[in-house]
CSV table of C-alpha atoms and ligand atoms in Angstrom, one decimal:
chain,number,residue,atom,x,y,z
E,31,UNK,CA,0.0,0.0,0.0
E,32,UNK,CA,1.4,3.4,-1.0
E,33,UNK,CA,2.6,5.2,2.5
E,34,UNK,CA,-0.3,8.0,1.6
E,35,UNK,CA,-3.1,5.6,2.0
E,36,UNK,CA,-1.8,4.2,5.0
E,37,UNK,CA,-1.5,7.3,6.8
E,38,UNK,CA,-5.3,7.8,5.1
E,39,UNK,CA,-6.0,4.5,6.7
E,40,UNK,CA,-4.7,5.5,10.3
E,41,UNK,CA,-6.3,8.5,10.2
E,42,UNK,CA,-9.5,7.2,9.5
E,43,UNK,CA,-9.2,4.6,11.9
E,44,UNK,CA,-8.0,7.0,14.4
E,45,UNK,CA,-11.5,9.2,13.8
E,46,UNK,CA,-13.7,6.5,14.0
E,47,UNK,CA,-12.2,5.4,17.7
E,48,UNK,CA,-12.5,8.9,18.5
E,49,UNK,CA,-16.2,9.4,17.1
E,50,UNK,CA,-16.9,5.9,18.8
E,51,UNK,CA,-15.2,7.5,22.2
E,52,UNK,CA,-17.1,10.6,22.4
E,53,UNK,CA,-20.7,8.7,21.1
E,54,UNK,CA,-20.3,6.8,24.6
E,55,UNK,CA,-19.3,9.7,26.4
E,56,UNK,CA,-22.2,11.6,24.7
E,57,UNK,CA,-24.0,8.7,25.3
E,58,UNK,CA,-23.3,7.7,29.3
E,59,UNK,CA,-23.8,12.0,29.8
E,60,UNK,CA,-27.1,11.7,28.5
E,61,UNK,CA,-27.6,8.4,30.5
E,62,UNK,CA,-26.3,10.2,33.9
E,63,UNK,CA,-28.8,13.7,33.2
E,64,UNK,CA,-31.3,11.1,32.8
E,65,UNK,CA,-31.2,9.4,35.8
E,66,UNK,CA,-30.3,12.7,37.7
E,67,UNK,CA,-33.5,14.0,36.6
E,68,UNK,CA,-35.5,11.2,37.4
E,69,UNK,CA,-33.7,11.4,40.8
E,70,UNK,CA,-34.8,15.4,41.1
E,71,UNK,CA,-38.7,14.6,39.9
E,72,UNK,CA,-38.3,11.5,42.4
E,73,UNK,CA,-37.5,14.2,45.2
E,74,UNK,CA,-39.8,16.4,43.7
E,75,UNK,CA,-42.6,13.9,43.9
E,76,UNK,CA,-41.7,12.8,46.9
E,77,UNK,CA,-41.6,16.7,48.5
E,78,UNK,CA,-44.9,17.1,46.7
E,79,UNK,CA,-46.5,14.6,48.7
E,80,UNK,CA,-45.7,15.3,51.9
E,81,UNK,CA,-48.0,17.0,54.6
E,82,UNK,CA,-45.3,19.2,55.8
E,83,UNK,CA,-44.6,22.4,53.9
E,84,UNK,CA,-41.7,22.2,52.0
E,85,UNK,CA,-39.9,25.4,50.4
E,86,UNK,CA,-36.3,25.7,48.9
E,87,UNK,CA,-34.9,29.3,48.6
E,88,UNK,CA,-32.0,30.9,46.7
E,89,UNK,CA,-29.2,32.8,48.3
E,90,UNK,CA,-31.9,36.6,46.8
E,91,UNK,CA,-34.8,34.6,48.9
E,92,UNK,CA,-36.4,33.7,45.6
E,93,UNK,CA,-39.0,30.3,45.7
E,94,UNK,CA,-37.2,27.5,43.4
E,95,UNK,CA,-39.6,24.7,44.7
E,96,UNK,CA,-42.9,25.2,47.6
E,97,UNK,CA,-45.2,22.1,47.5
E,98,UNK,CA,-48.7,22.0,47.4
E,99,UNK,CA,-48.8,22.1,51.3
E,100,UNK,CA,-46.6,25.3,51.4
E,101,UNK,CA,-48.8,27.1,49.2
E,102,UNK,CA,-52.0,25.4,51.0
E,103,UNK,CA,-50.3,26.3,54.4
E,104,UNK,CA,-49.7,29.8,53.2
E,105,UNK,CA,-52.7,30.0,51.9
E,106,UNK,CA,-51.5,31.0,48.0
E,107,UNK,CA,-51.5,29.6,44.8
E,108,UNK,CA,-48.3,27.5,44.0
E,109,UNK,CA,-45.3,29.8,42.8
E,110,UNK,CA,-45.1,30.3,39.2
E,111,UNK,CA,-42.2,28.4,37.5
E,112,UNK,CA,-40.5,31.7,35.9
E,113,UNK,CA,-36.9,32.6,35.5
E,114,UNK,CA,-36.0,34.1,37.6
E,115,UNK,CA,-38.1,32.2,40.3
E,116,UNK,CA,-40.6,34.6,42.4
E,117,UNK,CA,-39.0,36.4,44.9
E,118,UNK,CA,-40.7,35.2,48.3
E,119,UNK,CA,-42.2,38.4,49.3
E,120,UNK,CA,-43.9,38.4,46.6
E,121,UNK,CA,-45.6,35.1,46.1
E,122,UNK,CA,-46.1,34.3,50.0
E,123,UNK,CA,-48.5,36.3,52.3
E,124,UNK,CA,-46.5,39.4,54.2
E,125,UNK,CA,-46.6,38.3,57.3
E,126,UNK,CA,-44.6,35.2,56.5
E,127,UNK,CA,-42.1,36.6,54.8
E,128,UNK,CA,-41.6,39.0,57.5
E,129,UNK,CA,-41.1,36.6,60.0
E,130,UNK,CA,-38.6,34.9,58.0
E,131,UNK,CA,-36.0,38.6,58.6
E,132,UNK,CA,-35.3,37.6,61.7
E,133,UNK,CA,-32.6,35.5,63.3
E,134,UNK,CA,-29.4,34.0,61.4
E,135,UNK,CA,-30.5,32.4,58.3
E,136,UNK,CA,-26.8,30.3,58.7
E,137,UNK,CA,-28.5,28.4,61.3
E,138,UNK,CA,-30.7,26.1,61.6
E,139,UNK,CA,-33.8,27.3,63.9
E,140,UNK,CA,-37.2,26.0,64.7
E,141,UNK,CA,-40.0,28.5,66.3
E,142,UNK,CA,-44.0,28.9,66.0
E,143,UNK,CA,-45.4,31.6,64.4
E,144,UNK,CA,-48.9,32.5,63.9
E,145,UNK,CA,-49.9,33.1,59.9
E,146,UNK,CA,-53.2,35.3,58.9
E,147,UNK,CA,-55.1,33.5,56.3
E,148,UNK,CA,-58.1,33.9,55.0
E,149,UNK,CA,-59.6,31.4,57.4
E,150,UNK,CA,-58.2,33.4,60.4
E,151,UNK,CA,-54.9,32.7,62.1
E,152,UNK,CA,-53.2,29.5,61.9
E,153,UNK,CA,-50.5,28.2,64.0
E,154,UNK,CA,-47.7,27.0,62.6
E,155,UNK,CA,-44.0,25.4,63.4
E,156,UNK,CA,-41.2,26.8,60.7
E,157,UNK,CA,-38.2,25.0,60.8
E,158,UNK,CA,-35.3,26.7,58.4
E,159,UNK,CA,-32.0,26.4,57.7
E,160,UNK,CA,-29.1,26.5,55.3
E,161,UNK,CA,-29.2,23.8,52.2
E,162,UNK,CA,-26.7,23.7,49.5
E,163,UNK,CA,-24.9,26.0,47.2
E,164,UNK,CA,-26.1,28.9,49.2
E,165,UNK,CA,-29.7,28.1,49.4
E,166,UNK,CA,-32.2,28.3,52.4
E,167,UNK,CA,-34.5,25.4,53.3
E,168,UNK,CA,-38.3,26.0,55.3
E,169,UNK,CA,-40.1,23.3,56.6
E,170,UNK,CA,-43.5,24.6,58.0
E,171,UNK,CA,-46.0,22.0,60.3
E,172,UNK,CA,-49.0,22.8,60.5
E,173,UNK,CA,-49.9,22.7,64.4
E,174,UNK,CA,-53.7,22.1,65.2
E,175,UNK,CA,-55.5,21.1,68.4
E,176,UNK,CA,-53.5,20.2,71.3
E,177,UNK,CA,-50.4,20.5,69.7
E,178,UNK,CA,-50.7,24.2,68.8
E,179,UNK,CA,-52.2,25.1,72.3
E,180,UNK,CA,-48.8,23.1,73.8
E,181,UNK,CA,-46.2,24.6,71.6
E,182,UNK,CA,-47.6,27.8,71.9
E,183,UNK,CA,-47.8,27.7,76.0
E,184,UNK,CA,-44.2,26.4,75.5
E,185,UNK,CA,-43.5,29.3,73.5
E,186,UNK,CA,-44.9,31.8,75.8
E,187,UNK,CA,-43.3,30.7,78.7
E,188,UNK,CA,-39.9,30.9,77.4
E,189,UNK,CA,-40.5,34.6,76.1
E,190,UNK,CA,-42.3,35.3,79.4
E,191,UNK,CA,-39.5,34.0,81.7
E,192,UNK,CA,-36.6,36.3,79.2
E,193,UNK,CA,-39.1,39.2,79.6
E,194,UNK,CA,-39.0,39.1,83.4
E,195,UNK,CA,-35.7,37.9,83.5
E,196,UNK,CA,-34.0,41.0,81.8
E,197,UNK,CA,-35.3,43.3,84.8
E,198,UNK,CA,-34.6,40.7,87.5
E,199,UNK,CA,-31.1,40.8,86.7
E,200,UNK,CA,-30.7,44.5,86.3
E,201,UNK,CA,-32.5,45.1,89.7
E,202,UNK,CA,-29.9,42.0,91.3
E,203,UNK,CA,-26.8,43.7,89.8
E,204,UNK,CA,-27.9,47.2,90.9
E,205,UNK,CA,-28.6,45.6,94.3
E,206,UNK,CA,-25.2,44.2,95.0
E,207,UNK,CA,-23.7,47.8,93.6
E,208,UNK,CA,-26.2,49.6,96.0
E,209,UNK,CA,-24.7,47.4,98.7
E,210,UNK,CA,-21.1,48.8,98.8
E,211,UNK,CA,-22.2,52.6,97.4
E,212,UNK,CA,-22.0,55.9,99.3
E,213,UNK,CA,-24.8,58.1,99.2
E,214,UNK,CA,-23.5,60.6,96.2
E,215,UNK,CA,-23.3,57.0,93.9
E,216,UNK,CA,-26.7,55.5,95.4
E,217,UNK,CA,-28.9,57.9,93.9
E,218,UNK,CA,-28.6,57.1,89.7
E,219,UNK,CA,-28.0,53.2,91.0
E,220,UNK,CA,-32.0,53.8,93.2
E,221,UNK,CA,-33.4,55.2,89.7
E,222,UNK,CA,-32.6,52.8,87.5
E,223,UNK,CA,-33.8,50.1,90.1
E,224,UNK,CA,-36.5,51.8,90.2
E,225,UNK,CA,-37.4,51.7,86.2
E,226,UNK,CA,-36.1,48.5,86.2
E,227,UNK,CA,-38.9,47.6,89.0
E,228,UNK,CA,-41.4,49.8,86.9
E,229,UNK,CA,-40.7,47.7,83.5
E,230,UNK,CA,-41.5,44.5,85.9
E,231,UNK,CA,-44.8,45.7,87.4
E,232,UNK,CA,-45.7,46.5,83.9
E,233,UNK,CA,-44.8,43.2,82.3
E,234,UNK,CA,-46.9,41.2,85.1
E,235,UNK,CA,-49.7,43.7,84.6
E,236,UNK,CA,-49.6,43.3,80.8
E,237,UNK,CA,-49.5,39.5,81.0
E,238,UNK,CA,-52.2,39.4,83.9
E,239,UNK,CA,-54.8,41.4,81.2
E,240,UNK,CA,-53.5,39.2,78.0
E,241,UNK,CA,-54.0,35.8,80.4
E,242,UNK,CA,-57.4,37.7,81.4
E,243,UNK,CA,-58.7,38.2,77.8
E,244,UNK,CA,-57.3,35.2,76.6
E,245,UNK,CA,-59.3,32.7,78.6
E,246,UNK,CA,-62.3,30.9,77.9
E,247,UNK,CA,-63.3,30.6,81.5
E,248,UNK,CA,-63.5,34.7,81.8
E,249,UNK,CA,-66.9,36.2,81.2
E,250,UNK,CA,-66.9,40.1,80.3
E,251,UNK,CA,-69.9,42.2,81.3
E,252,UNK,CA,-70.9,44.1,79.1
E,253,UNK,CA,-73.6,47.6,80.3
E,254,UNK,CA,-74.6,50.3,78.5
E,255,UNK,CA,-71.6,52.8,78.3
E,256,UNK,CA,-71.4,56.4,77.1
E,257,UNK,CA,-68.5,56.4,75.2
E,258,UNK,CA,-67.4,59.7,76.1
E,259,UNK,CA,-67.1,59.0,79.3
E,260,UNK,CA,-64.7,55.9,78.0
E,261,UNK,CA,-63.1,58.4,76.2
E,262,UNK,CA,-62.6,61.1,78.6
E,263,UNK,CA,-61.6,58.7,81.1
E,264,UNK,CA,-58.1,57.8,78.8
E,265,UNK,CA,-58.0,61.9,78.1
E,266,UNK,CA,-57.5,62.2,81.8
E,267,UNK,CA,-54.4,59.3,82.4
E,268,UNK,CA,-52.9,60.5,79.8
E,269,UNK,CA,-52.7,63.4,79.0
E,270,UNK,CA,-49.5,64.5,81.0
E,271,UNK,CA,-47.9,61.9,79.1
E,272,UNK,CA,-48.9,63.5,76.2
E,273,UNK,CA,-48.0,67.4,77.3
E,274,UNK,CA,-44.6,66.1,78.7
E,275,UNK,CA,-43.4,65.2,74.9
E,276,UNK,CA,-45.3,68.6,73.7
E,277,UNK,CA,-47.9,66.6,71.7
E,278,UNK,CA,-51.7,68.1,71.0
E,279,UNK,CA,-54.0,64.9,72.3
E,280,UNK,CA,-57.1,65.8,70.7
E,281,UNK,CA,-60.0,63.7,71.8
E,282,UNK,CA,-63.5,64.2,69.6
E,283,UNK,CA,-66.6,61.5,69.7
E,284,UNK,CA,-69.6,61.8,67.2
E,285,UNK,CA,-72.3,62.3,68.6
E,286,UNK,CA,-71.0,63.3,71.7
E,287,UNK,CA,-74.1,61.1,73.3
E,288,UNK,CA,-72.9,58.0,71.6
E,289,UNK,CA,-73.4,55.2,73.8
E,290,UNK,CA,-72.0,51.3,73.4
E,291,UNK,CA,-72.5,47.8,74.6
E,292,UNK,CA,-69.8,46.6,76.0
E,293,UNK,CA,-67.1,45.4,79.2
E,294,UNK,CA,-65.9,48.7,80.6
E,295,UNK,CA,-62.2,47.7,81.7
E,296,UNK,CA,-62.2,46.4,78.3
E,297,UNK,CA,-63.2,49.8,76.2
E,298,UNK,CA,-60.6,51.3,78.4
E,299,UNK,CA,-57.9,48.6,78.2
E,300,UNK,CA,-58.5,49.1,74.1
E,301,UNK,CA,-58.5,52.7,74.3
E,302,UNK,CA,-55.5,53.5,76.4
E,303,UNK,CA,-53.5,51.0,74.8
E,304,UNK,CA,-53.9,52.8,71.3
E,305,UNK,CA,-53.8,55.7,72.6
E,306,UNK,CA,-50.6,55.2,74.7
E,307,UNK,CA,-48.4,53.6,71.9
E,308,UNK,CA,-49.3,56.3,69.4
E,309,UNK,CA,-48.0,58.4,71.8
E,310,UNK,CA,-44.8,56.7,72.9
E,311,UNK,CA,-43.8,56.5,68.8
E,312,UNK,CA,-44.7,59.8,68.2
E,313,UNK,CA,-41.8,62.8,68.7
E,314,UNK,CA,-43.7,65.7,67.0
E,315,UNK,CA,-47.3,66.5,66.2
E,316,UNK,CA,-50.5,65.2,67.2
E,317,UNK,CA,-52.5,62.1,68.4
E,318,UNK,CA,-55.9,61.8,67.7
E,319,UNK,CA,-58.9,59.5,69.1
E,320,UNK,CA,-61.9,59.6,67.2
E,321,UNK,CA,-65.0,57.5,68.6
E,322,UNK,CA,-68.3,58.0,65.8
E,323,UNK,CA,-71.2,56.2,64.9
E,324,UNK,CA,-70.8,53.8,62.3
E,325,UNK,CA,-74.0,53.5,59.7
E,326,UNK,CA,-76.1,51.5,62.5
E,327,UNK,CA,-73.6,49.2,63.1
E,328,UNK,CA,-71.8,50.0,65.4
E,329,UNK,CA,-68.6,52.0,66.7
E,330,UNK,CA,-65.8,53.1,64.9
E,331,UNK,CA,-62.6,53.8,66.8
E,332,UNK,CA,-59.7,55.5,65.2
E,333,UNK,CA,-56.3,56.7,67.0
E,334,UNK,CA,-54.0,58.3,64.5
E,335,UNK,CA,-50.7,60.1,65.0
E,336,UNK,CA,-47.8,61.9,63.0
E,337,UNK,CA,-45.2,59.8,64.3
E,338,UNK,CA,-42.9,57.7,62.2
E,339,UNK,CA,-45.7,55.2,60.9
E,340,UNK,CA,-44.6,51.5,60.7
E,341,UNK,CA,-42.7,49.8,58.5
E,342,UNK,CA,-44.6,47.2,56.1
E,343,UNK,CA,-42.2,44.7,56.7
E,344,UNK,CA,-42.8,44.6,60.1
E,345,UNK,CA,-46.8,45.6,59.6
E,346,UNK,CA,-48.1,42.1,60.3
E,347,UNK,CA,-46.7,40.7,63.2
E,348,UNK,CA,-47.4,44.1,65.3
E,349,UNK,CA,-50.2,41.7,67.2
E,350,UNK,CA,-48.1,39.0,68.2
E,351,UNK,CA,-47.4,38.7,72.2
E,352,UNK,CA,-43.5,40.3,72.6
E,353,UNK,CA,-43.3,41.4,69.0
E,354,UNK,CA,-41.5,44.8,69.1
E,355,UNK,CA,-40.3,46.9,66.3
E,356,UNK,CA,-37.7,48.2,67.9
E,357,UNK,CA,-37.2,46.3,71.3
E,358,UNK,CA,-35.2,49.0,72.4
E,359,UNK,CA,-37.1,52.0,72.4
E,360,UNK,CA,-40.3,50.2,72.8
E,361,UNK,CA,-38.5,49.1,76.8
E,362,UNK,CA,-37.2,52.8,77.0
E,363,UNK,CA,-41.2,54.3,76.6
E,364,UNK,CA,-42.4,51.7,79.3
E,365,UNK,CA,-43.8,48.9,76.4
E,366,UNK,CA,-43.6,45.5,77.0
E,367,UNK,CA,-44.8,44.0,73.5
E,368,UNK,CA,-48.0,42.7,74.6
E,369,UNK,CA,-50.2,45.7,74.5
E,370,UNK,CA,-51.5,45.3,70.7
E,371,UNK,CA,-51.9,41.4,71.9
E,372,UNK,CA,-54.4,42.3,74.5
E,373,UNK,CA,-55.9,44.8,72.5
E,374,UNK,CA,-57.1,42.2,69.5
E,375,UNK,CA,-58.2,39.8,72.1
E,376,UNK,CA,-60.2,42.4,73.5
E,377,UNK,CA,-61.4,43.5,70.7
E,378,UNK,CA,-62.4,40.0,69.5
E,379,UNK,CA,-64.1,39.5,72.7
E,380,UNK,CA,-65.9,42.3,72.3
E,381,UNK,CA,-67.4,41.1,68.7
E,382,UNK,CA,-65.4,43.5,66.8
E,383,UNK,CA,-62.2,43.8,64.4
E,384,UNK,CA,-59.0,46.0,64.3
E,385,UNK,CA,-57.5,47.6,60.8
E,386,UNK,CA,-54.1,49.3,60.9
E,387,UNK,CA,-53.0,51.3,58.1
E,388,UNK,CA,-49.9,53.0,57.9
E,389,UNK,CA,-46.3,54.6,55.7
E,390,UNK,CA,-43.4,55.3,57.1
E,391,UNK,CA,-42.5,58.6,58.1
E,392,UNK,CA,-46.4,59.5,57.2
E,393,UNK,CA,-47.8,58.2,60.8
E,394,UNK,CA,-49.8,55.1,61.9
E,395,UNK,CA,-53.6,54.9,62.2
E,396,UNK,CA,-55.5,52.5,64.1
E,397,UNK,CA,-59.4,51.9,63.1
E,398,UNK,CA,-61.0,49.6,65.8
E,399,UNK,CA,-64.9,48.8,64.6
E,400,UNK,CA,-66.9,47.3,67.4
E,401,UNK,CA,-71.0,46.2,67.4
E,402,UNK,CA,-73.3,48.1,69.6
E,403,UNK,CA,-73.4,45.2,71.5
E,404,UNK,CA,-71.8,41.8,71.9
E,405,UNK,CA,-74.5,39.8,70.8
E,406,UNK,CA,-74.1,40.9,67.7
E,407,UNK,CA,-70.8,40.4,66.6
E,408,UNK,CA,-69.3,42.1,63.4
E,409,UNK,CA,-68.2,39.9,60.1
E,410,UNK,CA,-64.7,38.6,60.9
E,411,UNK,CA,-64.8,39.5,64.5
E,412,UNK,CA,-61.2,38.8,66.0
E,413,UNK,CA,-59.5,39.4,62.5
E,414,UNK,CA,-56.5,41.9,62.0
E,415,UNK,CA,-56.1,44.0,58.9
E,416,UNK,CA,-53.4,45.8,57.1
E,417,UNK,CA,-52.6,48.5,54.3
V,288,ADP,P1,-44.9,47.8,72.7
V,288,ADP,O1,-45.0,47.5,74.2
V,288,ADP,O2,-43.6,47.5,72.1
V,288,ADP,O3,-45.5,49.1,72.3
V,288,ADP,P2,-47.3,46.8,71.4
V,288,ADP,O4,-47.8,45.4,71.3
V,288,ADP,O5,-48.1,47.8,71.9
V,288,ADP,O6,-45.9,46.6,72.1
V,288,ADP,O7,-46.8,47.2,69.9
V,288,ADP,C1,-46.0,46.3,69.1
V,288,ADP,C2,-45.1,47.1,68.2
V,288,ADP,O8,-46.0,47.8,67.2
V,288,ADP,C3,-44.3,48.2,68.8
V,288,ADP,O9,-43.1,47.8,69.4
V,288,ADP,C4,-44.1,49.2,67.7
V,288,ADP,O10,-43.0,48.7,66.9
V,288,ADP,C5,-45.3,49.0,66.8
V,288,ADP,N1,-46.3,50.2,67.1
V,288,ADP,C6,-47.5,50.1,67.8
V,288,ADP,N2,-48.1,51.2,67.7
V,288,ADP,C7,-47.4,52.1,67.0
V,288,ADP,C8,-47.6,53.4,66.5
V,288,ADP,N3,-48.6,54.2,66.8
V,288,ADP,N4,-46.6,54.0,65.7
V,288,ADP,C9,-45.5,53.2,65.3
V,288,ADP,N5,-45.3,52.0,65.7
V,288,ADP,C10,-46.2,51.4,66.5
């Protein structure tokens, strides 16, 4: 054979092992994204049928998988499958997304948290933590029954016993200073015992009123009550507060003979409790409480103010017990994160429904609507709403 076609000969040769090669490579690469594939929809499937909430997030909190019982626990449509994947503020409900801001999303945590859906609140155990390549895993368990009463007393009592615990151990360590002070040191050591004794009495009143309003066993008694007298009554305790930080408190109820159904220490619990935040988060300006008659219905309650507002992000959970915006000026102004608690159980109690609206920087306003009377509760009684 000449030497040309030999070479010819090897070359061809040589191509065909190589095409032959890379066909099996092609081939086994295809075979491998096959079966990783069927893995993924096996996981898939699998995730889809489980009664736990499942939801895998990107290192931008965008959804790249919920199953049907995230969405049907968040009450939502399953995401959309778009590129890029729907950011989770987005597709959940607020308040859930919200809840997620908080804590160290490198670590793996477990808490309850209550979700609004359209059903009312549910109760709900979210489990998340870090997954790979950056990602975030949520696992959410729906809690019902018993289980949701336990978890949610467990819950309770270990924010109760850090709540009391702060002040116990500020009033100790002041105690033992006190001990071994002259008189010219004793003085700023005796005041701050003293506010730290004044944050204590008002965390075992607040959770005295939210263990009052919250049980079963408790019967309000609701009398005929003219609500101006409600509403002076509020005027009177606090207005100093009010004068102290140079606000206007201007109080105005239409018609001034408007009269209600309902548990007095509960109108005033409601009243003050509004009143008394919008004027601990307010620096300059006004606060307003307007009481009127609404179409035969009932009462309308409204508290605004010109204070910062609140931020939607933080919007929803307002209402949970110990939520505070911002923990530290909320404990400075004598708050102990239960007041809005007790004031939707009251309010619930009393047959009626709260609605917060609200932009930073443009103030907050709080519209309470309660039934003449108790008997007659309003449409969604209990229920919280937000814009
Ligand atoms: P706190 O004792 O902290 O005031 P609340 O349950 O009364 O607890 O309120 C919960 C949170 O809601 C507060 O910490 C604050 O962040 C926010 N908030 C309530 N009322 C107002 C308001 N009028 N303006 C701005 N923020 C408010």
């Amino acid at each position: 054979m000449p030497p040309e076609f030999a070479l010819l000969a090897a070359a061809l040769a040589a191509a065909v092992v190589l095409w032959l090669r890379e066909r099996r490579l092609r081939r086994r690469v295809a075979r491998e994204l096959r079966e990783m594939e069927a893995r993924r929809a096996a996981y898939r499937n699998t995730a889809e049928h489980l009664s736990e909430g499942v939801i895998l997030l990107d290192s931008r909190d965008r959804v790249v998988f919920a199953n049907a019982a995230a969405s049907g626990l968040l009450d939502v449509p399953p995401p959309p499958s778009s590129d890029p994947p729907p950011a989770l503020g987005a597709w959940a409900n607020p308040s859930f997304a919200a809840s997620l801001r908080y804590g160290n999303p490198e670590e793996t945590q477990r808490r309850v948290v209550e979700l609004e859906g359209k059903g009312g609140p549910r109760t709900v155990e979210l489990t998340s933590g870090p997954a790979e390549g950056g990602k975030r895993f949520l696992l959410l368990r729906d809690l019902r029954g018993a289980v949701a009463v336990d978890l949610k007393r467990r819950d309770f009592v270990a924010n109760a016993s850090h709540e009391l615990q702060t002040p116990i151990a500020a009033l100790i360590g002041l105690l033992d200073l006190l001990e071994d002070s002259d008189p010219a040191t004793a003085a700023p050591l005796l005041q701050r015992a003293q506010r730290n004794a004044q944050s204590l009495s008002a965390l075992t009143r607040d959770l005295l009123g939210l263990a009052k309003a919250e049980d079963p066993g408790w019967r309000p008694a609701p009398r005929g009550l003219k609500v101006a007298e409600a509403v002076a009554r509020v005027e009177e305790r606090l207005r100093e507060k009010a004068a102290a930080k140079g606000l206007a408190l201007v109080v105005r109820v239409t018609p001034p003979e408007l009269e209600i159904v309902a548990d007095r220490g509960s109108l005033d619990t409601v009243l003050a409790n509004l009143v008394d935040n919008a004027i601990s988060y307010t620096e300059r300006g006004r606060v307003e409480l307007r009481v009127s008659s609404e179409g035969g219905v009932g009462v309308a309650i409204e508290v605004e103010d010109t204070g910062p507002g609140i931020d939607p992000e933080i919007l929803p959970r307002i209402f949970e017990r110990f939520f505070r915006g911002d923990p530290a000026h909320s404990r400075a102004s004598g708050g102990t994160g239960l007041g809005l608690a007790i004031v939707r159980n009251l309010v619930g109690r009393m047959g009626g429904r709260i609605a917060v609206r609200s932009r930073p920087g443009e103030g907050a306003l709080f519209r309470v609507e309660l039934p003449f009377s108790p008997a007659k509760p309003l449409p969604g009684a209990g229920q919280a709403s937000f814009s």
